[in-house]
Amino acid sequence: MPERPRKSVWRRTPPAPEPAPPHPSAHTGPQPLETGEVASVVQAALYRDGVRVFTPTTLSETFRALREQPSGMAWIGLARPTEGELHSLAAEFDLHPLAVEDAKEAHQRPKLERYGDTLFVVLRAARYLDAQEEIDFGELHVFVGPDFVITVRHGAAPDLSAVRRRMEETPELLKLGPEAVLYAILDAVVDGYLPVVSGVQNDIDEIETEVFRGDPEVSRRIYELSREMVEFQRATRPLVGMLHGLMAGFSKYGTDDELQRYLRDVADHVTHTSERVDGYRQALTEILTVNATLVTQQQNAEMRALAEAGFEQNEEIKKISSWAAILFAPTLVGTIYGMNFDRMPELHWVLGYPFAILLMAVVCTSLYIIFKRKDWL
């Protein structure tokens, strides 16, 4: 086949000379990738009329196959690619530098950008981990051009191999082109939210039980799940606007009627999921308020019990102190008259003993009446 003067059938203008090393071209032949680059190419395939016609193992093989099959569609899947791979893809498919810069790192917000004939989509996938009872978030960057789809995955989710199998099993859908692949990816990401929603619902049910059971660890669990719901909202809310933006461009970009119905179905699902996530976050806020109220009530009950115990203790102390004072009076009198001194008043008085007994009785009776009136006895 004759050599083409441009690097790719999708480039609109000849590339400007750059100091960077040249990527594989038709003139130089396929060049081997670095060791780290090969590992990040999860899967690449070339399709024609919805059927896979070639399965390259490296990017250089993919580029060469595209030049030999100008009517085909390339679907390249990468996982945490190197900077060299991204630059190679950018040069081959004329990707915008801003989109390439975003694709290098994760932690991007879901968004949809159009650079000429290329769409750049950022998606936040999620999966529910049953063992840890928590949500694991992944990030997916998708480049969609006239005849190519490039996916850059950061994280374990989503499982794009299942999307590829599904599309290959329905060639009538796959032959509709890169837009069909994009919508299938969107559908897989949104469908992946359903197990997460179910897992969160179970967690909320368990939390409600723990709240009314008085589990001391439930506050921490509520807080952690609330944080995950915030992340979940950040993943689902932007999708609603993104899908409506795609639907608004149906007529402008001549989207196939079947794909239009497909996208509307995905939009309905993501709207429903987003509403449920909003409801879960509100429910967790209310549960946290109820838990705080119950904890406050429990603390008040404990304080009241401590106060009652202190009051009862004080009453006992009063009784003990009162009887101690009452018994102290005769002890004092008896101690004074029990001293062995020869010269003491009333020592040889005939009425000394009755007087001492009477004095003890009067003092004890007086103290008893005083303490009784003060409710100490």
Coordinates of C-alpha atoms in Angstrom, one line a residue, residues 108-110 122-128 135-141 152-160 185-194 196 231-232 234-236 239:
Q108 CA -10.2 14.9 37.9
R109 CA -13.9 16.0 38.2
P110 CA -16.3 14.3 35.8
V122 CA -13.8 12.1 32.4
L123 CA -15.9 9.6 34.4
R124 CA -15.8 8.4 38.0
A125 CA -16.6 4.8 38.3
A126 CA -17.4 3.1 41.6
R127 CA -17.7 -0.4 43.1
Y128 CA -18.9 -1.7 46.5
I135 CA -16.9 2.2 48.2
D136 CA -13.9 2.1 45.9
F137 CA -13.8 4.8 43.3
G138 CA -11.9 4.6 40.0
E139 CA -11.4 7.2 37.3
L140 CA -11.7 6.8 33.5
H141 CA -10.6 9.2 30.8
V152 CA -7.2 5.7 30.1
R153 CA -8.1 4.0 33.4
H154 CA -6.9 5.0 36.8
G155 CA -8.1 2.4 39.4
A156 CA -9.7 -1.0 39.3
A157 CA -13.2 0.2 38.2
P158 CA -14.8 -0.1 35.7
D159 CA -14.3 -3.4 34.0
L160 CA -14.0 -2.4 30.4
I185 CA -18.9 2.8 28.5
L186 CA -21.3 5.3 30.0
D187 CA -23.9 2.6 30.5
A188 CA -21.3 0.3 32.2
V189 CA -20.2 3.1 34.6
V190 CA -23.8 3.9 35.5
D191 CA -24.8 0.3 35.8
G192 CA -21.8 -0.1 38.1
Y193 CA -23.5 2.3 40.5
L194 CA -26.4 0.0 41.1
V196 CA -23.0 0.5 45.2
E231 CA -17.7 11.5 46.8
F232 CA -20.5 9.5 45.2
R234 CA -19.4 14.3 42.9
A235 CA -19.3 11.2 40.6
T236 CA -23.0 11.1 39.7
L239 CA -23.1 13.0 34.7

